[in-house]
Coordinates of C-alpha atoms and ligand atoms in Angstrom, one line a residue:
M1 CA -35.9 17.0 97.5
V2 CA -38.0 19.7 99.2
N3 CA -41.3 17.3 98.0
Q4 CA -40.1 14.5 99.9
Q5 CA -39.4 16.8 102.8
V6 CA -43.0 18.3 102.8
A7 CA -44.5 14.5 102.2
Q8 CA -42.5 13.4 105.2
K9 CA -44.0 16.0 107.4
F10 CA -47.6 15.3 106.1
Y11 CA -47.0 11.6 106.9
K12 CA -45.8 12.0 110.1
T13 CA -48.5 14.9 110.9
A14 CA -51.3 12.1 109.9
D15 CA -49.5 9.3 112.2
L16 CA -49.6 11.8 115.5
L17 CA -53.2 12.8 115.1
E18 CA -54.0 9.1 114.9
I19 CA -52.3 8.4 117.6
L20 CA -54.1 11.2 119.5
G21 CA -57.1 9.8 118.3
E22 CA -58.2 12.6 116.5
N23 CA -60.8 12.9 113.0
P24 CA -60.1 10.3 110.8
F25 CA -61.2 12.7 108.1
R26 CA -58.0 15.2 108.9
V27 CA -55.9 12.1 109.1
R28 CA -56.8 10.8 106.0
A29 CA -56.4 14.5 104.2
Y30 CA -52.6 14.7 105.4
R31 CA -51.8 11.4 103.7
N32 CA -53.7 12.0 100.6
A33 CA -51.6 15.2 100.2
A34 CA -48.5 13.5 101.1
R35 CA -49.0 11.0 98.5
T36 CA -50.1 13.8 95.8
I37 CA -46.6 15.5 96.5
E38 CA -44.4 12.5 96.4
S39 CA -45.9 11.9 92.7
L40 CA -45.7 15.3 92.0
G41 CA -43.9 15.9 88.7
R42 CA -42.4 19.4 89.9
D43 CA -40.4 21.3 92.6
L44 CA -42.6 22.6 95.0
S45 CA -40.4 25.6 95.8
E46 CA -40.3 26.5 92.4
M47 CA -44.1 26.2 92.4
V48 CA -44.1 28.8 95.4
A49 CA -41.4 30.9 94.0
Q50 CA -43.0 31.4 90.9
G51 CA -46.2 32.2 92.6
E52 CA -48.5 29.5 91.2
D53 CA -51.7 28.4 92.9
L54 CA -51.4 25.2 95.3
T55 CA -55.1 24.6 95.8
K56 CA -55.2 23.6 92.1
L57 CA -53.1 20.4 93.2
P58 CA -55.9 17.5 94.0
G59 CA -56.1 17.0 97.7
I60 CA -54.4 20.3 98.5
G61 CA -56.7 23.1 99.9
K62 CA -56.0 26.5 101.1
D63 CA -55.1 25.5 104.6
L64 CA -52.7 22.4 103.5
A65 CA -51.1 25.4 100.7
E66 CA -50.2 27.4 103.6
K67 CA -48.5 24.5 105.6
I68 CA -46.6 23.7 102.4
K69 CA -45.5 27.4 102.0
E70 CA -44.5 27.1 105.9
I71 CA -42.6 24.0 105.4
I72 CA -40.6 25.5 102.5
A73 CA -40.0 28.6 104.4
T74 CA -38.8 27.1 108.3
G75 CA -38.4 23.1 107.6
S76 CA -41.8 22.6 109.7
F77 CA -45.3 23.7 110.4
S78 CA -46.3 25.2 113.6
K79 CA -49.2 22.3 113.7
L80 CA -46.7 19.5 113.9
R81 CA -44.7 21.2 116.3
E82 CA -47.6 21.4 118.7
L83 CA -48.4 17.5 118.1
E84 CA -44.6 16.9 118.7
E85 CA -45.1 18.6 122.0
K86 CA -47.7 16.3 122.9
V87 CA -46.6 13.0 121.7
P88 CA -43.5 11.2 122.9
P89 CA -41.1 10.6 119.8
G90 CA -40.4 6.8 120.6
L91 CA -44.8 6.4 120.3
V92 CA -44.2 7.0 116.6
E93 CA -41.6 4.4 116.2
L94 CA -44.3 1.6 117.4
L95 CA -46.1 2.5 114.0
K96 CA -43.6 0.2 112.6
V97 CA -44.6 -3.0 114.8
E98 CA -46.5 -5.3 113.1
G99 CA -50.1 -5.7 114.7
L100 CA -49.9 -2.4 116.3
G101 CA -51.9 0.5 114.7
P102 CA -52.5 3.9 116.3
K103 CA -55.1 3.1 118.2
R104 CA -53.7 -0.1 120.5
I105 CA -50.6 2.4 120.4
K106 CA -53.0 4.8 122.3
T107 CA -54.0 1.9 124.5
L108 CA -50.4 0.7 125.4
Y109 CA -49.5 4.2 126.2
D110 CA -52.4 5.2 128.2
T111 CA -52.7 1.7 130.4
L112 CA -49.2 0.6 130.4
G113 CA -47.3 4.1 129.9
I114 CA -45.3 2.4 126.8
T115 CA -43.6 5.2 124.9
S116 CA -40.8 3.3 123.2
L117 CA -40.1 -0.1 121.2
E118 CA -37.9 -1.1 124.0
E119 CA -40.6 -0.6 126.8
L120 CA -42.8 -2.4 124.5
R121 CA -40.6 -5.2 124.2
E122 CA -40.3 -5.4 128.2
A123 CA -44.2 -5.2 128.6
A124 CA -44.7 -8.1 126.1
A125 CA -41.7 -10.3 127.5
K126 CA -43.5 -10.1 130.9
G127 CA -46.8 -11.3 129.2
E128 CA -48.3 -7.7 130.4
I129 CA -49.8 -7.1 126.9
S130 CA -51.3 -10.2 126.7
K131 CA -53.6 -9.2 129.7
L132 CA -54.9 -5.8 128.5
P133 CA -58.4 -6.1 127.0
G134 CA -58.4 -7.0 123.2
F135 CA -55.1 -8.0 123.1
G136 CA -54.1 -11.7 123.9
K137 CA -51.3 -14.1 124.1
K138 CA -51.4 -14.4 119.8
L139 CA -51.3 -10.6 119.3
E140 CA -48.5 -10.4 121.9
Q141 CA -46.3 -12.9 120.6
T142 CA -46.8 -11.2 116.9
I143 CA -46.1 -7.9 118.7
L144 CA -43.0 -9.3 120.2
K145 CA -41.5 -10.5 116.7
G146 CA -42.7 -7.3 115.4
V147 CA -40.7 -5.2 117.8
V148 CA -37.3 -7.0 117.3
L149 CA -38.0 -6.3 112.8
A150 CA -38.7 -2.6 114.1
K151 CA -35.5 -2.5 115.9
K152 CA -33.5 -4.3 113.7
E153 CA -34.8 -2.2 110.9
G154 CA -31.9 -0.4 109.0
R155 CA -29.6 -1.5 112.3
R156 CA -26.6 -2.9 111.3
F157 CA -23.3 -3.8 113.5
R158 CA -19.6 -3.1 112.6
W159 CA -18.1 -6.4 111.9
A160 CA -15.5 -6.4 114.9
Y161 CA -18.5 -5.5 117.3
A162 CA -20.4 -8.8 116.2
E163 CA -17.1 -10.4 116.2
A164 CA -17.0 -10.1 120.1
F165 CA -20.7 -11.6 120.3
A166 CA -19.8 -14.6 117.5
V167 CA -16.7 -15.5 119.1
E168 CA -18.6 -15.8 122.8
L169 CA -21.3 -17.7 121.3
V170 CA -19.3 -20.2 119.5
R171 CA -17.0 -20.8 122.8
F172 CA -20.5 -21.4 124.8
L173 CA -22.2 -23.8 122.2
K174 CA -19.1 -25.8 122.2
K175 CA -19.7 -26.7 125.6
A176 CA -22.9 -28.4 124.6
R177 CA -22.9 -32.1 124.9
G178 CA -23.2 -33.8 121.2
L179 CA -22.1 -30.9 119.4
K180 CA -19.8 -32.0 115.9
E181 CA -19.5 -29.2 113.9
I182 CA -20.2 -25.1 114.2
E183 CA -19.6 -22.4 112.0
V184 CA -20.9 -18.6 112.0
A185 CA -22.3 -18.4 108.2
G186 CA -24.1 -15.1 106.6
S187 CA -22.3 -11.8 106.1
Y188 CA -20.1 -12.5 108.9
R189 CA -18.4 -15.0 107.7
R190 CA -18.3 -13.3 104.3
K191 CA -16.1 -10.8 106.4
K192 CA -18.9 -7.8 105.4
E193 CA -17.8 -4.6 107.1
T194 CA -21.6 -4.5 108.7
V195 CA -23.7 -7.3 109.5
G196 CA -27.6 -7.2 110.2
D197 CA -27.6 -10.6 112.5
L198 CA -25.4 -13.7 112.8
D199 CA -26.6 -17.2 111.5
I200 CA -25.0 -20.1 113.3
L201 CA -24.8 -23.7 111.8
V202 CA -24.4 -26.6 113.9
T203 CA -24.2 -30.6 113.3
A204 CA -24.9 -32.6 116.6
R205 CA -25.9 -35.9 118.0
E206 CA -28.8 -34.6 119.9
P207 CA -30.0 -31.1 117.9
A208 CA -32.8 -30.5 120.6
Q209 CA -29.8 -30.5 123.2
I210 CA -27.7 -27.7 121.5
I211 CA -31.0 -25.5 121.3
D212 CA -31.7 -26.1 125.1
H213 CA -28.5 -25.0 125.8
F214 CA -28.3 -22.4 123.0
V215 CA -31.1 -20.2 125.0
T216 CA -29.3 -20.6 128.1
F217 CA -26.8 -17.9 127.1
P218 CA -26.6 -15.8 129.5
D219 CA -26.3 -12.5 127.3
I220 CA -29.9 -13.4 125.5
K221 CA -32.6 -10.5 126.0
T222 CA -35.3 -12.2 124.3
V223 CA -35.8 -15.9 123.1
I224 CA -37.8 -15.2 119.7
S225 CA -38.7 -18.8 118.5
K226 CA -37.4 -22.1 119.7
G227 CA -38.0 -25.4 118.3
Q228 CA -36.4 -28.7 117.7
T229 CA -33.9 -27.7 115.2
R230 CA -33.8 -24.2 114.9
S231 CA -33.9 -21.1 117.1
T232 CA -33.7 -17.5 117.1
V233 CA -33.0 -15.0 120.0
I234 CA -32.1 -11.3 120.8
L235 CA -29.0 -10.7 123.1
S236 CA -28.6 -8.0 125.1
S237 CA -26.8 -5.7 122.3
D238 CA -29.7 -6.2 120.2
I239 CA -27.6 -8.4 117.5
Q240 CA -30.0 -11.3 116.4
V241 CA -28.8 -14.7 116.5
D242 CA -30.5 -17.4 114.2
L243 CA -29.2 -20.9 115.0
R244 CA -29.9 -23.9 112.9
A245 CA -29.1 -27.5 113.3
V246 CA -28.6 -29.5 110.3
E247 CA -27.9 -33.0 109.2
E248 CA -24.3 -34.1 108.6
E249 CA -24.9 -35.1 104.8
S250 CA -26.3 -31.4 104.7
Y251 CA -23.8 -29.4 106.6
G252 CA -21.6 -28.4 103.3
S253 CA -25.2 -27.5 101.1
A254 CA -26.4 -25.5 104.4
L255 CA -23.0 -23.9 104.8
H256 CA -22.9 -22.5 101.2
Y257 CA -26.6 -21.7 101.5
F258 CA -26.5 -19.5 104.8
T259 CA -23.2 -18.2 104.0
G260 CA -24.6 -16.4 101.0
S261 CA -24.6 -13.9 99.6
K262 CA -27.9 -14.4 98.6
A263 CA -27.0 -12.9 94.9
H264 CA -23.8 -15.4 95.0
N265 CA -26.4 -18.3 95.7
I266 CA -28.7 -17.3 93.1
A267 CA -26.2 -17.2 90.3
I268 CA -24.5 -20.8 91.7
R269 CA -28.0 -22.0 91.5
S270 CA -28.3 -21.1 87.7
I271 CA -25.0 -22.7 87.0
A272 CA -26.4 -25.9 88.5
L273 CA -29.8 -26.0 86.5
K274 CA -27.4 -25.5 83.4
A275 CA -25.8 -28.7 84.3
G276 CA -29.3 -30.2 85.0
L277 CA -28.5 -30.2 88.6
K278 CA -30.8 -29.1 91.4
I279 CA -29.4 -27.2 94.3
N280 CA -30.7 -26.2 97.7
E281 CA -29.7 -26.1 101.5
Y282 CA -29.9 -29.6 101.3
G283 CA -27.7 -30.8 98.9
V284 CA -27.0 -30.8 95.1
F285 CA -29.7 -33.6 93.5
K286 CA -29.6 -35.2 89.7
G287 CA -33.1 -36.2 90.2
E288 CA -33.8 -37.7 93.2
K289 CA -30.1 -38.5 94.0
R290 CA -28.3 -36.3 96.0
I291 CA -24.7 -35.9 94.2
A292 CA -22.9 -33.7 97.1
G293 CA -23.9 -32.2 100.5
R294 CA -21.5 -33.2 103.1
S295 CA -18.9 -30.4 102.6
E296 CA -18.6 -26.9 100.7
D297 CA -15.9 -28.5 98.5
E298 CA -18.4 -31.1 97.5
I299 CA -20.7 -28.6 96.5
F300 CA -18.6 -26.5 94.3
S301 CA -17.4 -29.5 92.6
A302 CA -20.2 -30.8 91.9
V303 CA -21.2 -27.5 89.8
G304 CA -17.7 -27.7 88.3
L305 CA -15.9 -25.0 90.3
P306 CA -13.0 -24.9 92.7
F307 CA -13.7 -23.4 96.0
I308 CA -14.7 -20.2 96.0
E309 CA -13.6 -17.9 99.6
P310 CA -16.6 -16.6 101.4
E311 CA -15.2 -13.2 101.2
L312 CA -15.8 -13.2 97.4
R313 CA -18.9 -14.4 97.5
E314 CA -20.8 -11.5 96.5
N315 CA -21.7 -12.4 92.6
R316 CA -19.1 -9.5 91.6
G317 CA -17.2 -11.9 89.2
E318 CA -16.0 -14.4 91.3
I319 CA -18.2 -17.0 89.6
E320 CA -16.7 -16.2 86.2
A321 CA -13.2 -15.9 87.5
A322 CA -13.6 -19.8 89.0
M323 CA -15.0 -21.0 85.7
E324 CA -11.8 -19.4 84.1
G325 CA -9.3 -20.7 86.9
R326 CA -8.1 -17.0 87.5
L327 CA -9.5 -16.6 91.1
P328 CA -6.9 -14.4 93.2
R329 CA -4.8 -15.9 96.1
L330 CA -5.9 -13.8 98.8
I331 CA -4.1 -11.9 101.0
T332 CA -3.5 -13.1 104.7
L333 CA -2.2 -11.8 107.9
E334 CA 0.9 -13.4 107.8
D335 CA 1.6 -11.4 104.5
I336 CA 1.8 -8.3 106.4
K337 CA 5.6 -7.0 107.1
G338 CA 4.9 -3.7 108.8
D339 CA 2.4 -0.9 109.6
L340 CA 2.7 2.1 107.6
H341 CA 0.4 4.4 109.5
C342 CA 0.9 5.0 113.4
H343 CA 0.4 8.1 116.3
T344 CA 2.7 8.5 119.1
K345 CA 2.8 10.8 121.9
W346 CA 4.1 13.3 119.5
S347 CA 0.6 13.9 118.7
D348 CA -2.9 12.4 119.8
G349 CA -0.9 8.6 120.4
K350 CA -0.8 7.2 123.9
H351 CA 2.4 5.5 123.2
T352 CA 6.1 6.7 122.7
V353 CA 7.9 5.9 119.7
S354 CA 10.0 3.4 121.6
E355 CA 6.9 1.7 122.9
M356 CA 5.4 1.4 119.4
A357 CA 8.3 -0.1 117.4
E358 CA 8.7 -2.7 120.5
A359 CA 4.9 -3.8 120.0
A360 CA 5.4 -3.9 116.0
S361 CA 8.5 -5.8 116.7
S362 CA 6.6 -8.2 118.9
L363 CA 4.3 -8.7 115.9
G364 CA 7.0 -9.7 113.8
Y365 CA 7.3 -6.9 111.5
S366 CA 9.9 -5.6 109.9
Y367 CA 9.4 -2.2 109.8
I368 CA 6.9 0.4 111.3
A369 CA 6.1 4.1 110.0
I370 CA 5.6 6.7 112.6
T371 CA 3.2 9.2 111.2
D372 CA 2.3 11.6 113.6
H373 CA -0.4 14.6 112.7
S374 CA 1.2 17.8 111.2
R375 CA 0.6 21.6 112.9
R376 CA -2.7 22.4 111.6
L377 CA -4.3 19.7 114.1
A378 CA -3.4 22.4 116.7
M379 CA -5.6 20.8 119.1
I380 CA -3.7 17.4 119.0
K381 CA -0.6 19.1 118.9
G382 CA 0.1 18.6 115.6
L383 CA 3.8 18.6 114.6
D384 CA 5.6 21.7 112.8
D385 CA 9.0 21.6 111.0
E386 CA 11.0 22.3 114.3
K387 CA 9.0 19.5 116.0
L388 CA 9.6 17.2 113.4
L389 CA 13.5 17.8 113.8
E390 CA 13.0 17.0 117.2
Q391 CA 11.2 13.9 116.9
A392 CA 14.0 12.7 114.3
R393 CA 16.5 12.8 117.1
E394 CA 14.5 10.8 119.0
I395 CA 13.5 8.1 116.3
K396 CA 17.5 7.8 115.5
E397 CA 17.8 7.2 119.0
V398 CA 15.2 4.3 119.2
R399 CA 16.6 2.9 116.1
A400 CA 19.9 2.2 118.2
R401 CA 17.6 0.3 120.8
F402 CA 15.7 -1.5 118.2
P403 CA 18.0 -3.2 115.3
D404 CA 15.3 -5.7 114.7
I405 CA 13.0 -3.3 113.1
H406 CA 13.1 -0.4 110.8
I407 CA 11.6 2.4 112.1
L408 CA 10.3 4.9 109.0
H409 CA 10.0 8.5 110.2
G410 CA 6.6 10.0 108.7
I411 CA 4.0 12.0 108.9
E412 CA 0.3 12.2 108.7
V413 CA 0.5 15.9 106.8
D414 CA -3.0 17.6 106.9
I415 CA -4.2 18.3 103.2
L416 CA -5.5 22.2 103.3
E417 CA -8.7 23.3 101.6
D418 CA -6.8 24.0 98.8
G419 CA -5.1 20.8 98.2
S420 CA -1.7 22.3 99.5
L421 CA -0.1 20.4 102.3
D422 CA 0.4 21.6 105.9
L423 CA 4.3 21.3 106.1
S424 CA 6.9 22.6 103.6
D425 CA 8.5 20.5 100.8
E426 CA 11.8 20.7 102.6
A427 CA 10.5 19.8 105.7
L428 CA 8.6 16.7 104.0
S429 CA 11.7 16.2 101.8
R430 CA 13.4 15.0 105.1
L431 CA 11.0 12.3 105.9
D432 CA 11.4 8.3 105.1
I433 CA 7.4 8.7 104.5
V434 CA 4.8 11.0 104.0
V435 CA 0.9 10.0 104.3
A436 CA -1.4 12.9 103.3
A437 CA -5.3 13.3 104.7
I438 CA -8.2 15.6 104.6
H439 CA -9.4 16.4 108.3
S440 CA -11.5 19.3 107.8
K441 CA -13.8 21.0 105.3
F442 CA -15.6 17.9 104.8
K443 CA -18.5 19.7 103.1
L444 CA -16.8 20.7 99.8
S445 CA -18.6 20.9 96.7
K446 CA -17.5 17.4 94.9
E447 CA -15.6 19.3 92.3
K448 CA -13.5 21.1 94.8
Q449 CA -13.2 18.3 97.2
T450 CA -12.0 16.3 93.9
E451 CA -9.4 18.9 93.0
R452 CA -8.3 19.2 96.5
L453 CA -7.3 15.6 96.7
L454 CA -5.9 15.5 93.0
R455 CA -3.6 18.4 93.8
A456 CA -2.3 16.5 96.8
I457 CA -1.6 13.6 94.8
D458 CA 0.3 15.7 92.4
N459 CA 2.7 16.7 95.2
P460 CA 5.8 14.2 94.5
R461 CA 6.5 14.0 98.3
V462 CA 3.2 12.5 99.0
N463 CA 3.4 8.5 99.1
I464 CA -0.2 7.6 100.3
I465 CA -3.4 9.1 101.0
A466 CA -4.8 8.0 103.8
H467 CA -8.6 7.3 104.4
P468 CA -9.2 8.4 101.1
T469 CA -13.1 8.6 101.6
G470 CA -13.5 10.0 104.9
R471 CA -16.2 7.9 105.8
L472 CA -17.0 6.8 109.0
I473 CA -19.3 3.4 109.0
G474 CA -22.7 4.0 110.3
E475 CA -22.0 7.7 111.3
R476 CA -20.7 9.6 108.3
D477 CA -20.7 9.5 104.7
G478 CA -17.7 10.1 102.7
Y479 CA -16.9 13.4 101.3
D480 CA -18.3 14.0 98.1
L481 CA -15.8 12.9 95.8
D482 CA -15.2 11.7 92.0
M483 CA -13.5 8.5 93.2
E484 CA -13.0 7.5 89.4
R485 CA -11.1 10.7 88.8
V486 CA -9.1 10.5 91.9
M487 CA -7.8 6.8 91.3
E488 CA -7.3 7.7 87.4
H489 CA -5.0 10.2 89.1
A490 CA -3.6 8.1 91.7
K491 CA -2.6 6.0 88.9
A492 CA -1.2 8.1 86.7
R493 CA 0.8 9.5 89.9
G494 CA 1.8 6.1 91.0
C495 CA 0.4 7.2 94.5
I496 CA -0.5 4.4 96.6
L497 CA -4.2 4.6 98.6
E498 CA -4.4 3.4 102.0
L499 CA -7.3 1.1 103.4
N500 CA -7.4 2.2 106.8
A501 CA -8.0 -1.1 109.0
Q502 CA -9.7 1.0 112.0
P503 CA -13.2 -1.1 112.4
S504 CA -15.0 2.2 111.8
R505 CA -13.4 3.3 108.8
L506 CA -12.3 0.4 106.5
D507 CA -11.8 3.0 104.1
L508 CA -11.3 2.2 100.8
N509 CA -14.1 -0.2 100.9
D510 CA -14.3 -3.4 99.3
V511 CA -15.6 -2.1 95.8
H512 CA -13.0 0.5 95.5
L513 CA -10.3 -1.8 96.8
K514 CA -11.1 -4.3 93.7
L515 CA -11.3 -1.2 91.4
A516 CA -8.1 0.0 92.4
K517 CA -6.6 -3.7 91.9
E518 CA -7.9 -3.8 88.5
M519 CA -6.4 -0.3 87.9
G520 CA -3.3 -1.4 88.8
I521 CA -2.9 1.1 91.9
K522 CA -1.0 -0.1 94.9
V523 CA -2.7 -0.4 98.4
S524 CA -1.3 0.2 102.2
I525 CA -3.1 -1.4 104.6
A526 CA -2.5 0.6 107.9
T527 CA -4.1 0.6 111.3
D528 CA -3.7 4.7 111.9
S529 CA -2.8 3.1 115.4
H530 CA -3.1 5.4 118.4
N531 CA -2.1 3.3 120.8
K532 CA -0.1 0.1 120.7
D533 CA -3.2 -2.3 120.8
N534 CA -4.6 -0.4 117.5
L535 CA -1.7 -2.3 115.5
L536 CA -3.7 -5.4 116.0
F537 CA -6.5 -3.7 113.8
M538 CA -4.5 -5.0 110.8
R539 CA -6.7 -8.1 110.6
F540 CA -9.9 -6.1 110.1
G541 CA -8.2 -4.7 107.2
I542 CA -7.2 -7.7 105.8
N543 CA -10.9 -8.6 105.8
Q544 CA -11.6 -5.8 103.9
A545 CA -8.8 -6.2 101.5
R546 CA -9.8 -9.9 101.1
R547 CA -13.6 -8.9 100.1
G548 CA -11.8 -6.2 97.5
W549 CA -9.9 -9.2 95.7
L550 CA -6.7 -8.1 97.1
E551 CA -3.4 -10.4 96.5
R552 CA -0.1 -9.6 98.4
Q553 CA 1.5 -8.4 95.2
D554 CA -1.3 -5.2 95.5
V555 CA 0.0 -4.4 99.0
V556 CA 2.9 -2.5 99.8
N557 CA 3.5 -3.3 103.2
C558 CA 3.9 -7.2 102.0
L559 CA 7.3 -5.8 100.5
P560 CA 10.3 -6.5 102.4
V561 CA 12.0 -3.2 103.6
E562 CA 14.3 -2.9 100.9
G563 CA 11.5 -3.5 98.4
L564 CA 9.4 -1.0 100.6
K565 CA 12.1 1.9 100.4
K566 CA 12.6 1.5 96.9
L567 CA 9.0 2.0 96.2
L568 CA 8.9 5.0 98.1
K569 CA 12.1 6.5 96.7
S570 CA 10.6 5.5 93.4
Q571 CA 7.5 7.8 93.8
S572 CA 9.0 11.2 94.2
Ligands
DGT1 P1 -27.2 -9.5 106.6 O1 -27.2 -10.6 108.0 O2 -28.1 -8.8 106.6 O3 -25.8 -8.9 107.2 O4 -26.6 -10.3 105.8 P2 -26.8 -12.3 105.4 O5 -26.0 -12.3 104.0 O6 -26.1 -12.8 106.5 O7 -28.2 -12.4 105.1 P3 -29.4 -13.2 106.1 O8 -29.0 -13.1 107.6 O9 -30.5 -12.6 105.7 O10 -29.3 -14.6 105.4 C1 -28.0 -15.5 105.4 C2 -27.6 -16.3 104.3 O11 -28.9 -17.0 103.8 C3 -27.7 -15.1 102.9 O12 -26.4 -14.7 103.0 C4 -28.0 -16.1 101.7 C5 -29.1 -17.1 102.4 N1 -30.4 -16.5 101.9 C6 -31.2 -15.9 102.6 N2 -32.3 -15.6 101.9 C7 -32.0 -16.3 100.8 C8 -33.3 -16.3 99.7 O13 -34.1 -15.8 99.5 N3 -32.7 -17.0 98.7 C9 -31.2 -17.5 98.7 N4 -31.0 -18.0 97.5 N5 -30.3 -17.2 99.9 C10 -31.0 -16.9 100.9
CA2 CA1 -26.9 -12.7 108.8
CA3 CA1 -30.0 -14.6 109.4

């Protein structure tokens, strides 16, 4: 841990020195030292603590040894801090761009004042870079592509975010003359929680016409490439879109190939090979003869398999299941009968109980659980015993006005640091449903955090654990938990685990959901709505549930209301 940190600081120092055009020997000394440290079998902080002589390490002199000590003591060192003051932070990122070394970065900075990837992209797009001495048109193109890759590196978009662009693009492309079929393939079609880029496939009378139309999409920031049958662009949101036009006779194969995942494709290919077939994005071939390619159904049946839903195509057992005729019948939005986690104005929600009930009713639900926060979350007016009683009176009154929908009175009760709950058993026992969740002390040790959750699961009043891991996609990892123990405990106690459908949460994730299903743990797919529009997040939960192999019978809010009430009662 410390070694990596020290090495990183040295690498960064070398980069900055190089951008500033300083002595190449100094630059090399830092890189060599970084490499030595990376491959060191021992912990530097220990060596320092034991007073060992660091200069015995190859490439580490007196000066660098002092700096290592400084990094261990303070997290950085003064020379680096000095350099960081001198060099704009965006310049270091430019090093990731193919075709750009520190010298060229210095030129770009000195002449065009470029200090970030975005400024570099703009300058390249305007053709300013090719005018600089020693750069040229070809290098400009390389840089443009390099910027895209550098920006993309590690950058992924939440599925729900990408969806808005995918839908818009498909609508736009459908206006092109001669378009026949269109599908957004890739991770998007597999409904992965995050999407790296969008892969669109079309068939068309005149592919070039579609490509011409595609590059006029108003939201495009950069056209990376444009050929007869394919084009790549970057949208203003930085999402990359690859468009490919394919022959109709290959559409099914291309769709299968570009839907992926890569791991699934490779597994399917090896099945084909065993059967003496060749499979690629153009078709399934026996010798020279194409025996399938028009549709995905054709592709699967050519290799002796039933159709496998895109959400399952991760090579996580779907091929074996398909061979053995035990593919799941994946849950759909229509299977959902209600929502079991919703907030109102009683805590931090935007709408009243009656407004939420009405919205749920208009979705055709037969029940909704009102689960506001408990008192511990004082900033957002969490409910105490007394408030809960008041809320019960209001719910009773709303029930009379909405006879079509069952309103369950519940709570999202806080799990305190020791695993006890924020409200008395007596208060909880008056409720129809209790959802328990962690909202504080995210940084407890794995042992403590796990024990905390196990204790909450132990409480017979608790029906459901909400967003069990606490992760926020792209923002925050989940709490440090032993999920295996949590799930075993949930199984033993008959506790339901939530699949929170908020696009930023999707918690549990696909892998945990599949595990839950295999263990026989029931799942509640719930929106955690804070306003009535949020009720529509249910479909994101369904996407994730399908990736987790869930079927109707695995999900408690597919039960009719009597069945649900019976289940809840059986838990306590
Ligand atoms: P992403 O974009 O990172 O969220 O993930 P995908 O799955 O959309 O991956 P992408 O866009 O790189 O490629 C789309 C699909 O094309 C991928 O799911 C499978 C297929 N594919 C790409 N490269 C290969 C490959 O090297 N071998 C095979 N068999 N398939 C590939
Ligand atoms: Ca993709
Ligand atoms: Ca792609």
